[in-house]
Tab-separated table of C-alpha atoms (C1' of nucleotides) in Angstrom:
chain	number	residue	atom	x	y	z
A	281	MET	CA	-150.881	-94.785	14.219
A	282	ARG	CA	-148.868	-96.273	11.382
A	283	ALA	CA	-149.639	-99.635	12.914
A	284	MET	CA	-152.767	-99.532	10.743
A	285	SER	CA	-152.772	-102.318	8.208
A	286	LYS	CA	-154.244	-101.973	4.750
A	287	GLY	CA	-157.373	-103.779	5.807
A	288	GLU	CA	-157.951	-101.549	8.775
A	289	ARG	CA	-157.463	-98.462	6.674
A	290	THR	CA	-159.996	-99.459	4.022
A	291	ARG	CA	-162.392	-100.570	6.702
A	292	ALA	CA	-162.221	-97.116	8.204
A	293	MET	CA	-162.680	-95.549	4.786
A	294	ILE	CA	-165.715	-97.718	4.145
A	295	LEU	CA	-167.222	-96.723	7.479
A	296	ASP	CA	-166.779	-93.042	6.764
A	297	GLU	CA	-168.618	-93.341	3.487
A	298	ALA	CA	-171.234	-95.632	5.029
A	299	LEU	CA	-171.884	-93.063	7.712
A	300	ALA	CA	-172.409	-90.347	5.125
A	301	LEU	CA	-174.711	-92.541	3.103
A	302	SER	CA	-176.783	-93.688	6.063
A	303	SER	CA	-177.152	-90.124	7.268
A	304	THR	CA	-179.112	-89.323	4.134
A	305	ASP	CA	-180.712	-92.664	3.299
A	306	GLY	CA	-181.097	-94.136	6.750
A	307	LEU	CA	-179.650	-97.314	8.166
A	308	ALA	CA	-181.989	-99.509	6.163
A	309	GLY	CA	-181.451	-97.530	2.992
A	310	LEU	CA	-177.751	-98.160	3.268
A	311	THR	CA	-177.015	-100.852	0.694
A	312	ILE	CA	-173.799	-102.691	0.059
A	313	GLY	CA	-174.046	-102.264	-3.690
A	314	SER	CA	-174.349	-98.494	-3.709
A	315	LEU	CA	-171.743	-98.180	-0.997
A	316	ALA	CA	-169.279	-100.242	-3.020
A	317	GLU	CA	-169.971	-98.222	-6.123
A	318	ARG	CA	-169.320	-94.955	-4.320
A	319	LEU	CA	-165.982	-96.271	-3.133
A	320	GLY	CA	-165.060	-97.789	-6.471
A	321	MET	CA	-164.715	-101.289	-5.129
A	322	SER	CA	-166.534	-104.569	-5.490
A	323	LYS	CA	-169.490	-105.622	-3.372
A	324	SER	CA	-167.773	-108.812	-2.261
A	325	GLY	CA	-164.533	-107.058	-1.396
A	326	LEU	CA	-166.424	-104.625	0.782
A	327	PHE	CA	-168.638	-107.302	2.235
A	328	ALA	CA	-165.657	-109.332	3.439
A	329	HIS	CA	-164.785	-106.588	5.905
A	330	PHE	CA	-167.956	-107.063	7.897
A	331	GLY	CA	-169.355	-110.530	7.304
A	332	SER	CA	-172.969	-109.422	7.240
A	333	LYS	CA	-175.028	-106.362	6.637
A	334	GLU	CA	-176.159	-106.233	10.230
A	335	GLN	CA	-172.564	-106.080	11.417
A	336	LEU	CA	-171.925	-103.281	8.952
A	337	GLN	CA	-174.893	-101.407	10.342
A	338	ALA	CA	-173.689	-102.002	13.881
A	339	ALA	CA	-170.261	-100.654	12.948
A	340	VAL	CA	-171.905	-97.589	11.442
A	341	ILE	CA	-173.873	-96.952	14.612
A	342	GLU	CA	-170.750	-97.259	16.719
A	343	ARG	CA	-168.829	-94.986	14.395
A	344	ALA	CA	-171.618	-92.425	14.578
A	345	GLY	CA	-171.405	-92.578	18.344
A	346	GLU	CA	-167.657	-91.968	18.242
A	347	MET	CA	-168.170	-89.028	15.917
A	348	PHE	CA	-170.817	-87.542	18.189
A	349	THR	CA	-168.441	-87.940	21.097
A	350	ASP	CA	-165.638	-86.231	19.201
A	351	VAL	CA	-167.718	-83.308	17.988
A	352	VAL	CA	-170.186	-82.727	20.799
A	353	ILE	CA	-169.055	-84.344	24.022
A	354	ARG	CA	-165.265	-84.173	24.062
A	355	PRO	CA	-164.969	-80.432	23.281
A	356	SER	CA	-167.365	-79.670	26.116
A	357	LEU	CA	-164.991	-81.366	28.525
A	358	GLU	CA	-162.445	-78.647	27.891
A	359	LYS	CA	-164.799	-76.118	29.420
A	360	PRO	CA	-164.802	-75.697	33.184
A	361	ARG	CA	-167.097	-78.128	34.941
A	362	GLY	CA	-170.541	-76.919	35.850
A	363	LEU	CA	-172.881	-74.764	33.851
A	364	PRO	CA	-170.362	-73.687	31.175
A	365	ARG	CA	-169.785	-77.302	30.267
A	366	VAL	CA	-173.503	-78.051	30.035
A	367	CYS	CA	-174.126	-75.020	27.849
A	368	ALA	CA	-171.169	-75.859	25.624
A	369	LEU	CA	-172.546	-79.319	25.075
A	370	PHE	CA	-175.880	-78.055	23.823
A	371	GLU	CA	-174.196	-75.494	21.589
A	372	ASN	CA	-171.933	-78.149	20.119
A	373	TRP	CA	-174.992	-80.293	19.585
A	374	ILE	CA	-176.724	-77.542	17.634
A	375	ASP	CA	-173.640	-77.118	15.472
A	376	TRP	CA	-173.478	-80.873	14.928
A	377	THR	CA	-177.100	-80.897	13.834
A	378	LYS	CA	-176.419	-78.082	11.413
A	379	GLY	CA	-174.361	-80.545	9.460
A	380	ALA	CA	-170.971	-81.090	11.036
A	381	GLY	CA	-169.416	-83.506	8.610
A	382	LEU	CA	-172.448	-85.560	7.700
A	383	PRO	CA	-174.510	-84.540	4.675
A	384	GLY	CA	-177.754	-85.795	6.172
A	385	GLY	CA	-179.029	-85.194	9.646
A	386	CYS	CA	-177.889	-86.792	12.857
A	387	PRO	CA	-177.722	-90.485	11.993
A	388	MET	CA	-178.435	-91.518	15.546
A	389	GLN	CA	-181.756	-89.729	15.524
A	390	SER	CA	-182.993	-91.390	12.364
A	391	ALA	CA	-181.648	-94.716	13.564
A	392	SER	CA	-183.683	-94.341	16.722
A	393	LEU	CA	-186.886	-93.744	14.806
A	394	GLU	CA	-186.064	-96.526	12.399
A	395	LEU	CA	-185.346	-99.170	14.987
A	396	ASP	CA	-187.757	-98.289	17.754
A	397	ASP	CA	-190.132	-101.069	16.760
A	398	LYS	CA	-187.559	-103.639	15.717
A	399	PRO	CA	-186.060	-105.483	18.660
A	400	GLY	CA	-182.581	-106.806	18.120
A	401	PRO	CA	-178.912	-106.030	18.628
A	402	LEU	CA	-179.052	-102.860	16.527
A	403	ARG	CA	-181.858	-101.396	18.536
A	404	ASP	CA	-180.031	-102.268	21.733
A	405	LEU	CA	-176.918	-100.568	20.434
A	406	VAL	CA	-178.736	-97.349	19.650
A	407	ALA	CA	-180.621	-97.381	22.933
A	408	HIS	CA	-177.381	-97.915	24.798
A	409	GLN	CA	-175.715	-94.977	23.085
A	410	GLN	CA	-178.676	-92.757	23.879
A	411	ASP	CA	-178.505	-93.867	27.465
A	412	ARG	CA	-174.830	-92.963	27.624
A	413	LEU	CA	-175.558	-89.505	26.272
A	414	ARG	CA	-178.417	-89.038	28.686
A	415	SER	CA	-176.344	-90.011	31.685
A	416	PHE	CA	-173.447	-87.856	30.526
A	417	ILE	CA	-175.678	-84.816	30.434
A	418	ALA	CA	-177.191	-85.739	33.780
A	419	ARG	CA	-173.721	-85.981	35.273
A	420	GLY	CA	-172.876	-82.540	33.921
A	421	VAL	CA	-176.035	-81.083	35.372
A	422	ARG	CA	-175.356	-82.610	38.756
A	423	MET	CA	-171.867	-81.117	38.698
A	424	ALA	CA	-173.378	-77.724	37.960
A	425	MET	CA	-175.644	-78.160	40.966
A	426	GLU	CA	-172.687	-79.033	43.168
A	427	GLU	CA	-170.858	-75.976	41.902
A	428	GLY	CA	-173.836	-73.866	42.861
A	429	HIS	CA	-174.505	-72.894	39.258
A	430	LEU	CA	-177.918	-74.524	39.251
A	431	ARG	CA	-180.721	-74.820	41.793
A	432	PRO	CA	-180.052	-77.533	44.368
A	433	ASP	CA	-183.647	-78.784	44.093
A	434	LEU	CA	-183.507	-79.098	40.305
A	435	ASP	CA	-185.079	-82.208	38.776
A	436	VAL	CA	-182.128	-83.520	36.806
A	437	ASP	CA	-184.011	-86.027	34.667
A	438	GLN	CA	-186.594	-83.414	33.766
A	439	PHE	CA	-183.842	-81.000	32.755
A	440	VAL	CA	-182.181	-83.629	30.585
A	441	PHE	CA	-185.465	-84.575	28.929
A	442	GLU	CA	-186.203	-80.993	27.992
A	443	GLY	CA	-182.684	-80.338	26.745
A	444	ILE	CA	-182.665	-83.400	24.535
A	445	SER	CA	-186.153	-82.637	23.256
A	446	ILE	CA	-185.057	-79.175	22.205
A	447	SER	CA	-182.081	-80.593	20.355
A	448	PHE	CA	-184.222	-83.120	18.534
A	449	GLY	CA	-186.882	-80.543	17.838
A	450	PHE	CA	-184.276	-78.281	16.339
A	451	ALA	CA	-183.067	-81.040	14.034
A	452	MET	CA	-186.597	-81.600	12.838
A	453	ASN	CA	-187.356	-77.950	12.187
A	454	HIS	CA	-184.003	-77.206	10.690
A	455	ARG	CA	-183.689	-80.159	8.352
A	456	LEU	CA	-187.207	-80.846	7.152
A	457	LEU	CA	-188.785	-77.437	7.058
A	458	ASN	CA	-185.402	-75.700	7.101
A	459	HIS	CA	-187.018	-72.813	8.836
A	460	PRO	CA	-184.516	-69.960	9.171
A	461	ASP	CA	-185.586	-69.161	12.725
A	462	ALA	CA	-185.195	-72.717	13.988
A	463	GLU	CA	-181.721	-72.165	15.361
A	464	GLN	CA	-182.797	-69.059	17.202
A	465	TRP	CA	-185.758	-70.893	18.697
A	466	ALA	CA	-183.510	-73.680	19.864
A	467	ARG	CA	-180.997	-71.306	21.443
A	468	ASN	CA	-183.807	-69.373	23.123
A	469	ALA	CA	-185.299	-72.574	24.439
A	470	ILE	CA	-181.989	-73.773	25.855
A	471	ARG	CA	-181.349	-70.376	27.404
A	472	GLY	CA	-184.811	-70.406	28.962
A	473	LEU	CA	-184.285	-73.899	30.292
A	474	VAL	CA	-181.024	-72.868	31.914
A	475	GLN	CA	-182.389	-69.590	33.222
A	476	ARG	CA	-185.250	-71.143	35.099
A	477	SER	CA	-182.862	-73.706	36.564
A	478	LEU	CA	-180.588	-71.104	38.163
A	479	PRO	CA	-180.515	-70.732	41.927
A	480	ASP	CA	-183.019	-68.329	43.414
A	481	LYS	CA	-181.677	-64.799	43.519
A	482	THR	CA	-183.213	-64.151	46.939
B	40	MET	CA	-221.633	-93.660	3.024
B	41	ARG	CA	-223.071	-96.578	1.088
B	42	ALA	CA	-222.065	-94.723	-2.034
B	43	MET	CA	-218.711	-96.431	-1.604
B	44	SER	CA	-217.908	-98.757	-4.461
B	45	LYS	CA	-215.994	-101.982	-4.045
B	46	GLY	CA	-212.828	-100.371	-5.339
B	47	GLU	CA	-213.000	-97.492	-2.920
B	48	ARG	CA	-213.592	-99.854	-0.032
B	49	THR	CA	-210.577	-102.038	-0.754
B	50	ARG	CA	-208.462	-98.999	-1.414
B	51	ALA	CA	-209.335	-97.747	2.047
B	52	MET	CA	-208.605	-101.163	3.519
B	53	ILE	CA	-205.246	-101.235	1.793
B	54	LEU	CA	-204.389	-97.793	3.122
B	55	ASP	CA	-205.228	-98.779	6.669
B	56	GLU	CA	-202.912	-101.751	6.517
B	57	ALA	CA	-200.262	-99.725	4.696
B	58	LEU	CA	-200.382	-97.139	7.443
B	59	ALA	CA	-199.855	-99.773	10.111
B	60	LEU	CA	-196.997	-101.324	8.189
B	61	SER	CA	-195.264	-98.040	7.481
B	62	SER	CA	-195.578	-96.994	11.095
B	63	THR	CA	-193.299	-99.872	12.052
B	64	ASP	CA	-191.141	-100.265	8.949
B	65	GLY	CA	-191.081	-96.710	7.683
B	66	LEU	CA	-192.253	-95.327	4.392
B	67	ALA	CA	-189.366	-96.849	2.484
B	68	GLY	CA	-189.712	-100.192	4.235
B	69	LEU	CA	-193.295	-100.400	3.074
B	70	THR	CA	-193.237	-102.883	0.208
B	71	ILE	CA	-196.048	-103.841	-2.109
B	72	GLY	CA	-195.317	-107.534	-1.816
B	73	SER	CA	-195.531	-107.750	1.953
B	74	LEU	CA	-198.520	-105.447	1.994
B	75	ALA	CA	-200.357	-107.653	-0.484
B	76	GLU	CA	-199.509	-110.760	1.493
B	77	ARG	CA	-200.850	-109.255	4.703
B	78	LEU	CA	-204.110	-108.461	2.963
B	79	GLY	CA	-204.343	-111.789	1.199
B	80	MET	CA	-204.409	-110.303	-2.246
B	81	SER	CA	-202.130	-110.206	-5.263
B	82	LYS	CA	-199.398	-107.655	-5.792
B	83	SER	CA	-200.814	-106.611	-9.148
B	84	GLY	CA	-204.341	-106.263	-7.836
B	85	LEU	CA	-203.127	-104.017	-5.071
B	86	PHE	CA	-200.786	-102.099	-7.335
B	87	ALA	CA	-203.603	-101.185	-9.711
B	88	HIS	CA	-205.184	-99.050	-7.015
B	89	PHE	CA	-202.304	-96.616	-6.949
B	90	GLY	CA	-200.378	-96.784	-10.205
B	91	SER	CA	-196.981	-96.440	-8.588
B	92	LYS	CA	-195.303	-96.940	-5.291
B	93	GLU	CA	-194.735	-93.237	-4.847
B	94	GLN	CA	-198.461	-92.569	-5.170
B	95	LEU	CA	-199.113	-95.270	-2.605
B	96	GLN	CA	-196.662	-93.592	-0.251
B	97	ALA	CA	-198.283	-90.230	-0.887
B	98	ALA	CA	-201.686	-91.710	-0.095
B	99	VAL	CA	-200.278	-93.153	3.123
B	100	ILE	CA	-198.907	-89.781	4.175
B	101	GLU	CA	-202.230	-88.128	3.497
B	102	ARG	CA	-204.092	-90.826	5.364
B	103	ALA	CA	-201.740	-90.412	8.316
B	104	GLY	CA	-202.482	-86.713	8.287
B	105	GLU	CA	-206.214	-87.363	8.338
B	106	MET	CA	-205.789	-89.780	11.230
B	107	PHE	CA	-203.748	-87.244	13.177
B	108	THR	CA	-206.446	-84.678	12.543
B	109	ASP	CA	-209.150	-87.049	13.742
B	110	VAL	CA	-207.344	-88.128	16.898
B	111	VAL	CA	-205.425	-85.034	17.940
B	112	ILE	CA	-206.772	-81.908	16.305
B	113	ARG	CA	-210.513	-82.412	15.907
B	114	PRO	CA	-211.203	-83.449	19.521
B	115	SER	CA	-209.388	-80.356	20.752
B	116	LEU	CA	-211.831	-78.206	18.803
B	117	GLU	CA	-214.612	-79.351	21.090
B	118	LYS	CA	-212.902	-77.656	24.000
B	119	PRO	CA	-213.503	-73.958	24.560
B	120	ARG	CA	-211.166	-71.750	22.588
B	121	GLY	CA	-208.108	-70.449	24.319
B	122	LEU	CA	-205.831	-72.230	26.726
B	123	PRO	CA	-208.065	-75.293	27.309
B	124	ARG	CA	-207.963	-76.055	23.611
B	125	VAL	CA	-204.182	-75.720	23.414
B	126	CYS	CA	-203.688	-77.981	26.418
B	127	ALA	CA	-206.138	-80.535	25.065
B	128	LEU	CA	-204.213	-80.682	21.832
B	129	PHE	CA	-200.942	-81.539	23.528
B	130	GLU	CA	-202.621	-84.134	25.709
B	131	ASN	CA	-204.247	-85.736	22.693
B	132	TRP	CA	-200.878	-85.714	21.017
B	133	ILE	CA	-199.273	-87.568	23.909
B	134	ASP	CA	-202.035	-90.153	23.776
B	135	TRP	CA	-201.581	-90.494	20.018
B	136	THR	CA	-197.878	-91.062	20.511
B	137	LYS	CA	-198.575	-93.729	23.093
B	138	GLY	CA	-199.979	-95.787	20.266
B	139	ALA	CA	-203.439	-94.667	19.273
B	140	GLY	CA	-204.276	-97.110	16.539
B	141	LEU	CA	-200.884	-97.491	14.939
B	142	PRO	CA	-198.555	-100.249	16.133
B	143	GLY	CA	-195.437	-98.227	15.425
B	144	GLY	CA	-194.770	-94.662	16.356
B	145	CYS	CA	-196.164	-91.550	14.747
B	146	PRO	CA	-195.674	-92.209	11.053
B	147	MET	CA	-195.346	-88.527	10.277
B	148	GLN	CA	-192.345	-88.193	12.523
B	149	SER	CA	-190.440	-91.047	10.948
B	150	ALA	CA	-191.472	-89.855	7.510
B	151	SER	CA	-189.998	-86.461	8.314
B	152	LEU	CA	-186.662	-87.931	9.285
B	153	GLU	CA	-186.729	-90.265	6.328
B	154	LEU	CA	-187.438	-87.632	3.719
B	155	ASP	CA	-185.619	-84.610	5.051
B	156	ASP	CA	-182.744	-85.072	2.628
B	157	LYS	CA	-184.737	-86.317	-0.350
B	158	PRO	CA	-186.385	-83.519	-2.289
B	159	GLY	CA	-189.522	-84.492	-4.123
B	160	PRO	CA	-193.297	-84.548	-3.886
B	161	LEU	CA	-193.290	-86.791	-0.819
B	162	ARG	CA	-191.041	-84.494	1.129
B	163	ASP	CA	-193.189	-81.551	0.122
B	164	LEU	CA	-196.287	-83.367	1.280
B	165	VAL	CA	-194.846	-84.079	4.710
B	166	ALA	CA	-193.474	-80.573	5.087
B	167	HIS	CA	-196.858	-79.156	4.157
B	168	GLN	CA	-198.639	-81.258	6.748
B	169	GLN	CA	-196.166	-80.197	9.415
B	170	ASP	CA	-196.715	-76.589	8.425
B	171	ARG	CA	-200.452	-77.010	8.777
B	172	LEU	CA	-200.026	-78.450	12.252
B	173	ARG	CA	-197.644	-75.689	13.237
B	174	SER	CA	-199.976	-72.963	12.078
B	175	PHE	CA	-202.945	-74.652	13.734
B	176	ILE	CA	-201.170	-74.610	17.065
B	177	ALA	CA	-200.056	-71.042	16.503
B	178	ARG	CA	-203.652	-70.035	15.818
B	179	GLY	CA	-204.752	-71.687	19.032
B	180	VAL	CA	-202.075	-69.914	21.006
B	181	ARG	CA	-203.027	-66.560	19.529
B	182	MET	CA	-206.643	-67.207	20.481
B	183	ALA	CA	-205.534	-67.923	24.033
B	184	MET	CA	-203.691	-64.620	24.061
B	185	GLU	CA	-206.776	-62.806	22.847
B	186	GLU	CA	-208.836	-64.474	25.553
B	187	GLY	CA	-206.349	-63.242	28.120
B	188	HIS	CA	-205.296	-66.781	29.031
B	189	LEU	CA	-201.708	-66.200	27.930
B	190	ARG	CA	-199.292	-63.285	28.143
B	191	PRO	CA	-199.959	-60.672	25.469
B	192	ASP	CA	-196.224	-60.347	24.745
B	193	LEU	CA	-195.759	-64.101	24.265
B	194	ASP	CA	-193.549	-65.191	21.369
B	195	VAL	CA	-195.978	-67.468	19.572
B	196	ASP	CA	-193.467	-69.184	17.295
B	197	GLN	CA	-191.179	-69.850	20.213
B	198	PHE	CA	-194.070	-71.398	22.136
B	199	VAL	CA	-194.992	-73.610	19.216
B	200	PHE	CA	-191.406	-74.727	18.712
B	201	GLU	CA	-191.060	-75.767	22.316
B	202	GLY	CA	-194.398	-77.541	22.393
B	203	ILE	CA	-193.649	-79.540	19.282
B	204	SER	CA	-190.164	-80.349	20.506
B	205	ILE	CA	-191.576	-81.762	23.714
B	206	SER	CA	-194.019	-83.923	21.803
B	207	PHE	CA	-191.296	-85.286	19.555
B	208	GLY	CA	-188.951	-85.730	22.457
B	209	PHE	CA	-191.599	-87.722	24.238
B	210	ALA	CA	-192.044	-89.998	21.255
B	211	MET	CA	-188.341	-90.657	21.175
B	212	ASN	CA	-188.019	-91.388	24.866
B	213	HIS	CA	-191.181	-93.394	25.036
B	214	ARG	CA	-190.726	-95.586	21.991
B	215	LEU	CA	-187.015	-96.234	21.782
B	216	LEU	CA	-185.929	-96.291	25.387
B	217	ASN	CA	-189.457	-96.851	26.605
B	218	HIS	CA	-188.546	-95.075	29.764
B	219	PRO	CA	-191.465	-95.276	32.218
B	220	ASP	CA	-191.063	-91.663	33.307
B	221	ALA	CA	-191.140	-90.241	29.784
B	222	GLU	CA	-194.829	-89.416	29.890
B	223	GLN	CA	-194.466	-87.631	33.194
B	224	TRP	CA	-191.538	-85.625	31.873
B	225	ALA	CA	-193.520	-84.621	28.828
B	226	ARG	CA	-196.536	-83.559	30.860
B	227	ASN	CA	-194.325	-81.618	33.249
B	228	ALA	CA	-192.600	-79.907	30.364
B	229	ILE	CA	-195.889	-78.914	28.747
B	230	ARG	CA	-197.213	-77.676	32.064
B	231	GLY	CA	-194.049	-75.644	32.598
B	232	LEU	CA	-194.271	-74.191	29.136
B	233	VAL	CA	-197.851	-73.112	29.740
B	234	GLN	CA	-197.154	-71.818	33.214
B	235	ARG	CA	-194.414	-69.451	32.197
B	236	SER	CA	-196.624	-68.210	29.356
B	237	LEU	CA	-199.435	-67.120	31.662
B	238	PRO	CA	-200.123	-63.426	32.160
B	239	ASP	CA	-198.245	-61.735	34.989
B	240	LYS	CA	-200.132	-62.009	38.233
B	241	THR	CA	-199.203	-58.436	39.213
C	102	DT	C1'	-136.924	-112.352	-3.920
C	103	DT	C1'	-139.670	-115.595	-2.492
C	104	DG	C1'	-143.421	-117.536	0.046
C	105	DA	C1'	-147.370	-117.054	3.027
C	106	DC	C1'	-151.185	-114.624	3.926
C	107	DA	C1'	-154.467	-110.792	3.694
C	108	DA	C1'	-157.373	-108.205	0.606
C	109	DA	C1'	-160.015	-107.417	-3.330
C	110	DA	C1'	-162.351	-108.978	-7.473
C	111	DG	C1'	-165.562	-111.621	-10.196
C	112	DA	C1'	-169.258	-114.493	-11.168
C	113	DA	C1'	-173.188	-116.596	-9.627
C	114	DC	C1'	-177.169	-117.773	-6.321
C	115	DG	C1'	-181.983	-117.312	-4.740
C	116	DA	C1'	-185.065	-113.931	-3.076
C	117	DC	C1'	-187.579	-109.983	-3.492
C	118	DC	C1'	-188.263	-105.391	-5.559
C	119	DG	C1'	-191.635	-102.314	-8.563
C	120	DT	C1'	-193.941	-102.778	-12.717
C	121	DT	C1'	-196.388	-104.543	-17.040
C	122	DC	C1'	-199.652	-107.261	-19.440
C	123	DG	C1'	-203.185	-110.462	-20.739
C	124	DT	C1'	-206.691	-113.161	-18.594
C	125	DT	C1'	-210.223	-114.271	-15.439
C	126	DT	C1'	-213.353	-113.241	-11.899
C	127	DT	C1'	-216.518	-110.212	-9.741
C	128	DA	C1'	-219.665	-106.382	-9.236
C	129	DA	C1'	-222.995	-103.069	-10.943
C	130	DT	C1'	-226.699	-101.879	-14.255
C	131	DG	C1'	-230.186	-102.179	-18.079
D	278	DC	C1'	-230.716	-112.552	-16.654
D	279	DA	C1'	-227.473	-110.634	-19.893
D	280	DT	C1'	-224.112	-107.179	-20.664
D	281	DT	C1'	-220.399	-104.287	-19.632
D	282	DA	C1'	-217.142	-102.269	-16.975
D	283	DA	C1'	-214.374	-102.611	-12.786
D	284	DA	C1'	-211.431	-105.291	-10.006
D	285	DA	C1'	-208.414	-108.903	-8.939
D	286	DC	C1'	-205.346	-112.369	-10.567
D	287	DG	C1'	-200.999	-114.950	-12.234
D	288	DA	C1'	-197.056	-114.992	-14.708
D	289	DA	C1'	-193.267	-112.733	-16.184
D	290	DC	C1'	-189.905	-108.708	-16.795
D	291	DG	C1'	-185.403	-106.431	-15.677
D	292	DG	C1'	-183.053	-105.006	-11.476
D	293	DT	C1'	-181.103	-104.974	-7.085
D	294	DC	C1'	-180.726	-107.027	-2.677
D	295	DG	C1'	-177.475	-109.777	0.671
D	296	DT	C1'	-174.573	-113.551	0.459
D	297	DT	C1'	-171.423	-117.406	-1.063
D	298	DC	C1'	-168.008	-119.180	-3.596
D	299	DT	C1'	-163.432	-119.376	-6.326
D	300	DT	C1'	-159.773	-116.908	-8.262
D	301	DT	C1'	-156.658	-113.126	-8.727
D	302	DT	C1'	-154.160	-109.428	-6.881
D	303	DG	C1'	-151.605	-107.011	-3.453
D	304	DT	C1'	-149.028	-106.671	0.925
D	305	DC	C1'	-145.329	-107.508	3.992
D	306	DA	C1'	-141.820	-110.048	6.584
D	307	DA	C1'	-138.167	-113.666	6.264
DNA sequence: TTGACAAAAGAACGACCGTTCGTTTTAATG
DNA sequence: CATTAAAACGAACGGTCGTTCTTTTGTCAA
């Protein structure tokens, strides 16, 4: 890990700060000037690390994806496969939304809303990351079905849609209206989703 | 309606275009220059109608709220009170998300994400509108309980949370990933939510 | 320690931002 | 019609945007 040159180190430092900034101001609100000022360096010096603003934004999106993987996905893999892993993922996700690291909300969520009408490489990047998440959850659910933890006739895509919707809905309620009950609602909703996906007790 | 002066007419015209623009580019991406160009008028002439950009943005948010009321809420009031009205609301909402009028997605949703970390009058405005929607739905659900359409022990806030989450989740899936099954998932989820809120058949 | 190269700084660019102001055009009213 | 107020314009302001240069500084191996 000490094979990290000076340039690579500052680049990583820039990305960390850029991620924090874009989580509050959005991907478009992320400006090179303010980012440089926060880091106490010159615009041009910062700029040279990325070559263009779009590439900076792309790097931010990728970094956000890595962070999400580290905080939400990877820890869930330490749980036993099947239902425990699926539940752990949603719990990690709720914790992540509550502000794990980033000052603003989940940057991927705002990026999605921001880019949904703007075709281009950034939009493709975000869509791809969302697809990866979706298929990861689907894989976990299918495992849980194989393990007998969930109904064999469960509609996997429907389950994933509802789980993701709850997570996004929680972010909305928690961050904008910061309603104190939002977390409880989200946990209840996830629990209900799981409960009605269990195998029949007959 | 002919009591509308020239100024009021152009102001309305400006707001319509501003709403369309902000639905694709976001509230922050809405600029006076591009808006004026689209309308074929001068920046200063347009500016004079609002006095500041923030007031323009506030007017856009309010206009978006009116539009949502016209397209989603008001039509549901023509249905009989109780469950039919609640279901109609969610169906209207899905249609609205599919692009009723606006080229971009629901402007209120992106505004929420955009402003959730930026305290100020705009954030308050959006939060207030969301609160109004939430309490409107809650009122409808309570009516349905009184009519005997829904379980008397139903957790109203929980119901509202899940319904709103589904609607937002649909927007996300439909607009960003434009997954063809998204609408079906959303309708299934709403139907499931309603079904498990019905009175016991015992 | 020197020499080569990577990294950061600095100044400047054209473009666009929100905003102001004075002027001109247009609409409403007697 | 003439008058007056409302509405739209055009030019300009200070700032910031992303980006491009050239120059200076720092790093790191020979």
